[in-house]
PDB file of C-alpha atoms in Angstrom:
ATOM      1  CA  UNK A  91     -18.159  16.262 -58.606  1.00 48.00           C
ATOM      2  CA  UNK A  92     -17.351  12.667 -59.495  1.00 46.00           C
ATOM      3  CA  UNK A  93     -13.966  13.621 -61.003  1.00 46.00           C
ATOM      4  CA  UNK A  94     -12.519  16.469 -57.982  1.00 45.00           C
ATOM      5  CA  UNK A  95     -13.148  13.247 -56.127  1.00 42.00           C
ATOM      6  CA  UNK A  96     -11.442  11.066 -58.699  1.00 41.00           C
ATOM      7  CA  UNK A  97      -8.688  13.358 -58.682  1.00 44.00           C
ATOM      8  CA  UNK A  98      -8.503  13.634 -54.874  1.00 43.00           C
ATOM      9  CA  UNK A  99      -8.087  10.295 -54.654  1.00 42.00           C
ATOM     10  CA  UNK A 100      -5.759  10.325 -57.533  1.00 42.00           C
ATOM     11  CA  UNK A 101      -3.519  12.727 -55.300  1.00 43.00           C
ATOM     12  CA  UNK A 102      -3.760  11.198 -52.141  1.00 41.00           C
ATOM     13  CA  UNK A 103      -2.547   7.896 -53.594  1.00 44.00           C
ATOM     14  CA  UNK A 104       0.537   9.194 -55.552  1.00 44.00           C
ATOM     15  CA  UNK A 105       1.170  11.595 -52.145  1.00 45.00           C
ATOM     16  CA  UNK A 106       2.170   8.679 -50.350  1.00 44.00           C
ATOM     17  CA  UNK A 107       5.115   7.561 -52.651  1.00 49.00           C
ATOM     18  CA  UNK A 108       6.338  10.866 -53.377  1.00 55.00           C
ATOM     19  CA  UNK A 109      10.128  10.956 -52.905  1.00 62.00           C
ATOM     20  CA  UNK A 110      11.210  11.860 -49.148  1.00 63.00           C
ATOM     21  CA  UNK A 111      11.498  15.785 -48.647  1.00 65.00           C
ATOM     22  CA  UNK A 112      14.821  17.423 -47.828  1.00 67.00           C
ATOM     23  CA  UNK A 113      14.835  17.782 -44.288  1.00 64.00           C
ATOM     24  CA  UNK A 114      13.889  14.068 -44.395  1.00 60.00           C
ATOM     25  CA  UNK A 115      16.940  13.209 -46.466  1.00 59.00           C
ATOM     26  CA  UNK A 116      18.971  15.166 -43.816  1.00 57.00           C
ATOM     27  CA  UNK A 117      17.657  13.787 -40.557  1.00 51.00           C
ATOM     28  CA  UNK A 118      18.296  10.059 -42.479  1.00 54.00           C
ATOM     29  CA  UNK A 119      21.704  11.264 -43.672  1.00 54.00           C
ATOM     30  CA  UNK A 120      23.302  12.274 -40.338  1.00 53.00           C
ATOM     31  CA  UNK A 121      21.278   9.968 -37.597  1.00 50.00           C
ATOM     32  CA  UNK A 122      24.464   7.571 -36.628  1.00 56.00           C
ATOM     33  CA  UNK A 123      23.689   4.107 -36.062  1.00 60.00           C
ATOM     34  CA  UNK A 124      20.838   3.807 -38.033  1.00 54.00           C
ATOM     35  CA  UNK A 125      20.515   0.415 -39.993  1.00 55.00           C
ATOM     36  CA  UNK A 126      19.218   0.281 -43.253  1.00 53.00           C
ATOM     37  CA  UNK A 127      16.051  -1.145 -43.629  1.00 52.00           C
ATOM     38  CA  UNK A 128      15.082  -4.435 -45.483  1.00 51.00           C
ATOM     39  CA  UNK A 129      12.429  -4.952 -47.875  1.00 52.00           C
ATOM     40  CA  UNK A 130      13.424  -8.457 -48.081  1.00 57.00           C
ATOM     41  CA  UNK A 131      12.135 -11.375 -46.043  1.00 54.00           C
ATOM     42  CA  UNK A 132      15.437 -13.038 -44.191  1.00 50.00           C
ATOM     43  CA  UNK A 133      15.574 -16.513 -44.504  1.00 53.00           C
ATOM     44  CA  UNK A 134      17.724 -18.811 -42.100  1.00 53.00           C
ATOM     45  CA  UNK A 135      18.400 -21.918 -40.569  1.00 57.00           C
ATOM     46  CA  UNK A 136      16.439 -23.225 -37.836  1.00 55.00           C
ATOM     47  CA  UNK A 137      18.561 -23.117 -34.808  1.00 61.00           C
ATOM     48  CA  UNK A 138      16.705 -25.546 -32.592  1.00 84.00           C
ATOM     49  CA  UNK A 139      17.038 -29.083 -32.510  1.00 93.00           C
ATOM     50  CA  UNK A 140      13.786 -30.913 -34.011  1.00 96.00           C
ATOM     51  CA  UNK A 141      11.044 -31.363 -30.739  1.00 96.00           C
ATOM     52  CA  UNK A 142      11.437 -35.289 -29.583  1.00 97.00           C
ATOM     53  CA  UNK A 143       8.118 -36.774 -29.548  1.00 97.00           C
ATOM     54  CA  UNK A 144       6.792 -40.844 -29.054  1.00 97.00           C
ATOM     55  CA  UNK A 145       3.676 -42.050 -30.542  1.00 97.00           C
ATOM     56  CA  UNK A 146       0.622 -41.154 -28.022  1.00 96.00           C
ATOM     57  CA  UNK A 147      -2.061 -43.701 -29.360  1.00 97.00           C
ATOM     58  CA  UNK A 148      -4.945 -41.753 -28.878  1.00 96.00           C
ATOM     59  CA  UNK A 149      -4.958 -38.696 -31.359  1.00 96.00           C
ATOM     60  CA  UNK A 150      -8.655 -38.249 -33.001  1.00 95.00           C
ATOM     61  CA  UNK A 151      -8.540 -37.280 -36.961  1.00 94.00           C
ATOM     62  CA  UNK A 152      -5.751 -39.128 -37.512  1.00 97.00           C
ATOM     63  CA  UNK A 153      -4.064 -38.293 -41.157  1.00 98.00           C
ATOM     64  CA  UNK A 154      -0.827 -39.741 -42.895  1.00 98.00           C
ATOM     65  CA  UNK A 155       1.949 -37.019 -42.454  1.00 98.00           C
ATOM     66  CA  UNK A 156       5.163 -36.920 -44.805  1.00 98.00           C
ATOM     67  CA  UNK A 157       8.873 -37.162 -42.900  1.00 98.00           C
ATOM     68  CA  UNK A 158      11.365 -34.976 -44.193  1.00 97.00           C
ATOM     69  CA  UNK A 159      14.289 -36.697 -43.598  1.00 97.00           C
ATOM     70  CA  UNK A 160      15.341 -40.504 -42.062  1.00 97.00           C
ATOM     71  CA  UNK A 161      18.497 -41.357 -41.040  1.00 96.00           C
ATOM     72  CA  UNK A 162      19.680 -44.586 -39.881  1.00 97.00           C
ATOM     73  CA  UNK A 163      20.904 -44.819 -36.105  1.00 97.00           C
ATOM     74  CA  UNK A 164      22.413 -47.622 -33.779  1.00 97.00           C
ATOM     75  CA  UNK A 165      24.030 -49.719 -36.691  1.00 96.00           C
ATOM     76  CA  UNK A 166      21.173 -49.199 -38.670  1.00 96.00           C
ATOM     77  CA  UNK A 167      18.540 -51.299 -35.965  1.00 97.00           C
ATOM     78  CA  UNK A 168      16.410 -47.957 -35.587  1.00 98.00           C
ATOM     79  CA  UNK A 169      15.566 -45.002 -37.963  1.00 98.00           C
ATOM     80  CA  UNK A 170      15.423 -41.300 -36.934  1.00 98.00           C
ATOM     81  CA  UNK A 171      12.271 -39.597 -38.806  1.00 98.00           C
ATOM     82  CA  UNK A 172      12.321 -36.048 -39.082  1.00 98.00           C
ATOM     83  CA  UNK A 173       9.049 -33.858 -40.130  1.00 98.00           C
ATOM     84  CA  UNK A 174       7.062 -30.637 -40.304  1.00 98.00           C
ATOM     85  CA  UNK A 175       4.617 -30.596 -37.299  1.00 97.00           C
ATOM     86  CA  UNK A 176       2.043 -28.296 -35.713  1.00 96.00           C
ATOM     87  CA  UNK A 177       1.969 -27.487 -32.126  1.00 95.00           C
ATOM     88  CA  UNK A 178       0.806 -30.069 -29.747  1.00 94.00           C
ATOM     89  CA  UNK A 179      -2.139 -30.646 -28.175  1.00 94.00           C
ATOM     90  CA  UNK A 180      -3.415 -29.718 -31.552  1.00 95.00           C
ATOM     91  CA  UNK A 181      -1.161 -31.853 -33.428  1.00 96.00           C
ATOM     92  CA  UNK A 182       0.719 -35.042 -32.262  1.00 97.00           C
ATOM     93  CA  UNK A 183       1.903 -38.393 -33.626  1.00 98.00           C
ATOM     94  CA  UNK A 184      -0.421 -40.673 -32.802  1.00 98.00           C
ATOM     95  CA  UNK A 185       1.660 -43.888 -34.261  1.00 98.00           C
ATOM     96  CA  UNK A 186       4.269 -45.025 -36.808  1.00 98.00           C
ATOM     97  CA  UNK A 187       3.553 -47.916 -38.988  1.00 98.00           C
ATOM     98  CA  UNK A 188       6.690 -50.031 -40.203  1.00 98.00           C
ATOM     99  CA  UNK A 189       6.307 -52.478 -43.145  1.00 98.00           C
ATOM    100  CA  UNK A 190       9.529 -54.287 -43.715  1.00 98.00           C
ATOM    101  CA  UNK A 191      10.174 -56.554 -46.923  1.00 97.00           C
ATOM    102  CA  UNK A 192      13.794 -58.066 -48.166  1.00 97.00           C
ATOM    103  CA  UNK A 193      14.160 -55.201 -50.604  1.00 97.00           C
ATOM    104  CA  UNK A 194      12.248 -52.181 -48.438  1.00 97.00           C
ATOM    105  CA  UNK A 195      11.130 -50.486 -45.265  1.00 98.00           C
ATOM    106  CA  UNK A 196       7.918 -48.391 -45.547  1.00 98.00           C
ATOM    107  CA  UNK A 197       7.662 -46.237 -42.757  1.00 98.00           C
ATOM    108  CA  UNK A 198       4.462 -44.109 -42.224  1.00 98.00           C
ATOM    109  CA  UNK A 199       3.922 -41.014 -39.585  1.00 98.00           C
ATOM    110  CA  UNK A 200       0.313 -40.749 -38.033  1.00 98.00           C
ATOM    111  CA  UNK A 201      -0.620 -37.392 -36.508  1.00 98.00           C
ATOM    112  CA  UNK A 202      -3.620 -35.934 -35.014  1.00 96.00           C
ATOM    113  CA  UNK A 203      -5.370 -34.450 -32.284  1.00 95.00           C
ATOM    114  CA  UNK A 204      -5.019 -34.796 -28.614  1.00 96.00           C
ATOM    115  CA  UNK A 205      -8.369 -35.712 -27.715  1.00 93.00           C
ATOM    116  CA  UNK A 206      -7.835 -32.900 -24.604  1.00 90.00           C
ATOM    117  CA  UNK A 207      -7.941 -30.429 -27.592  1.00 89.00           C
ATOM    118  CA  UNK A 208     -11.306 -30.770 -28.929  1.00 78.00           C
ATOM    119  CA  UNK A 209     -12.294 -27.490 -28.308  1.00 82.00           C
ATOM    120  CA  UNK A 210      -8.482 -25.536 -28.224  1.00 86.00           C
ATOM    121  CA  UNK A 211      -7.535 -22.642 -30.118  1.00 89.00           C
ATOM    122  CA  UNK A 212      -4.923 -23.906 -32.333  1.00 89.00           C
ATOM    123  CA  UNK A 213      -2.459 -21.391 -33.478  1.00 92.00           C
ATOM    124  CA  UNK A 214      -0.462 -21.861 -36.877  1.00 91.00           C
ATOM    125  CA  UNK A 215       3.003 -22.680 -36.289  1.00 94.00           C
ATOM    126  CA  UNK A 216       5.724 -24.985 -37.817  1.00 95.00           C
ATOM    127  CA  UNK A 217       7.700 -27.433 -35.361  1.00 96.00           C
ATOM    128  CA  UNK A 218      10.112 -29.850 -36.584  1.00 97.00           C
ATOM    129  CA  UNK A 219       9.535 -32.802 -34.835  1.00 98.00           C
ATOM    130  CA  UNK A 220      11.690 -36.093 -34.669  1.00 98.00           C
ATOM    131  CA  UNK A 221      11.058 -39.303 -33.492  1.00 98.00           C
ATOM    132  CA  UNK A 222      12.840 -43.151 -33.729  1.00 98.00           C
ATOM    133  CA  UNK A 223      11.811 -46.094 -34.908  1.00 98.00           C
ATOM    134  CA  UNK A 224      13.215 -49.921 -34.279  1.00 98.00           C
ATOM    135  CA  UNK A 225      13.468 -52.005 -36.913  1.00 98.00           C
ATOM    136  CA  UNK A 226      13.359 -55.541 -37.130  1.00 97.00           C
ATOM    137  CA  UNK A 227      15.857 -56.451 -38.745  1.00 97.00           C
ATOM    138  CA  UNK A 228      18.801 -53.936 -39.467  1.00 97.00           C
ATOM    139  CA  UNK A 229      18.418 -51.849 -42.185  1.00 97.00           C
ATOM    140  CA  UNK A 230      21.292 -52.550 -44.383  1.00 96.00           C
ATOM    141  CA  UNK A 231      20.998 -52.248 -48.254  1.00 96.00           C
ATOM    142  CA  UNK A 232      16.918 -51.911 -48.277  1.00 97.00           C
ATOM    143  CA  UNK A 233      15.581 -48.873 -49.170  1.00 97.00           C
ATOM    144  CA  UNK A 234      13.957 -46.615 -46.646  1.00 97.00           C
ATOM    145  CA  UNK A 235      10.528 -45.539 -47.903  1.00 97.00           C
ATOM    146  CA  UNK A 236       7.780 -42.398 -46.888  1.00 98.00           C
ATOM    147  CA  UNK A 237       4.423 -44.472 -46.322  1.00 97.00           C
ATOM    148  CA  UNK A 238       2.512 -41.203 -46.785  1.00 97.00           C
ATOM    149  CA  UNK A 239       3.697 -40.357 -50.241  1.00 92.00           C
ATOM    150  CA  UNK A 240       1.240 -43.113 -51.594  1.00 68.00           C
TER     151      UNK A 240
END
């Protein structure tokens, strides 16, 4: 008995990538308009502009969070972070640390939870997020650095 089950099984499985039949070939052939389909994930640009966001100062489990990208704005007085972000309540910048020396400028992200969220559901999402910093002193020849790659 064990093996006309085996073999059942056996049959069923290969049954499902059997070739398509004729008629099915036919109907695919001469249905106008139909696009092929893909097998392969597509992969694009975002289109939106990264989410603005300010530092909120009262996130719970705060954690270090890499930026992506910094760019230097206003002559180089402020810099533009760019990162990789959940949804917010469940995830927002709580504050951004700046440590500036003669030869560097260490700037670090904080995110975490809006306390309001403490018992959200939290779904899994990627936002890019942006926010801008002021420096000191203008940037100029120091070297921008990620405090959370430490």
């Amino acid at each position: 008995m064990t093996a006309t089950l085996l073999a059942g099984c056996l049959a069923l499985a290969t049954g499902c990538a059997a070739a398509p039949s004729p008629e099915q070939q036919r109907v695919a052939a001469t249905t106008p308009g139909r696009p092929p389909v893909v097998s392969e994930p597509v992969t694009t640009a975002p289109t939106k502009k990264p989410q603005v966001v300010k530092p909120r100062g009262d996130a719970i489990n705060v954690r270090k969070v890499r930026w992506t990208k910094a760019k230097p704005v206003d002559k180089g007085r402020k810099v533009q972070l760019t990162w990789w972000s959940g949804v917010e309540p469940c995830t927002v910048l709580d504050r951004v640390k700046v440590k500036e020396t003669a030869k560097k400028v260490t700037v670090t992200l904080y995110e975490g939870t809006a306390p309001k969220a403490k018992n959200t559901a939290c779904i899994m999402m990627a936002v890019e997020k942006t926010t801008t910093v002021k420096l000191k002193k203008p940037l100029g020849e120091r070297r921008l650095a990620d405090g959370a790659k430490k």
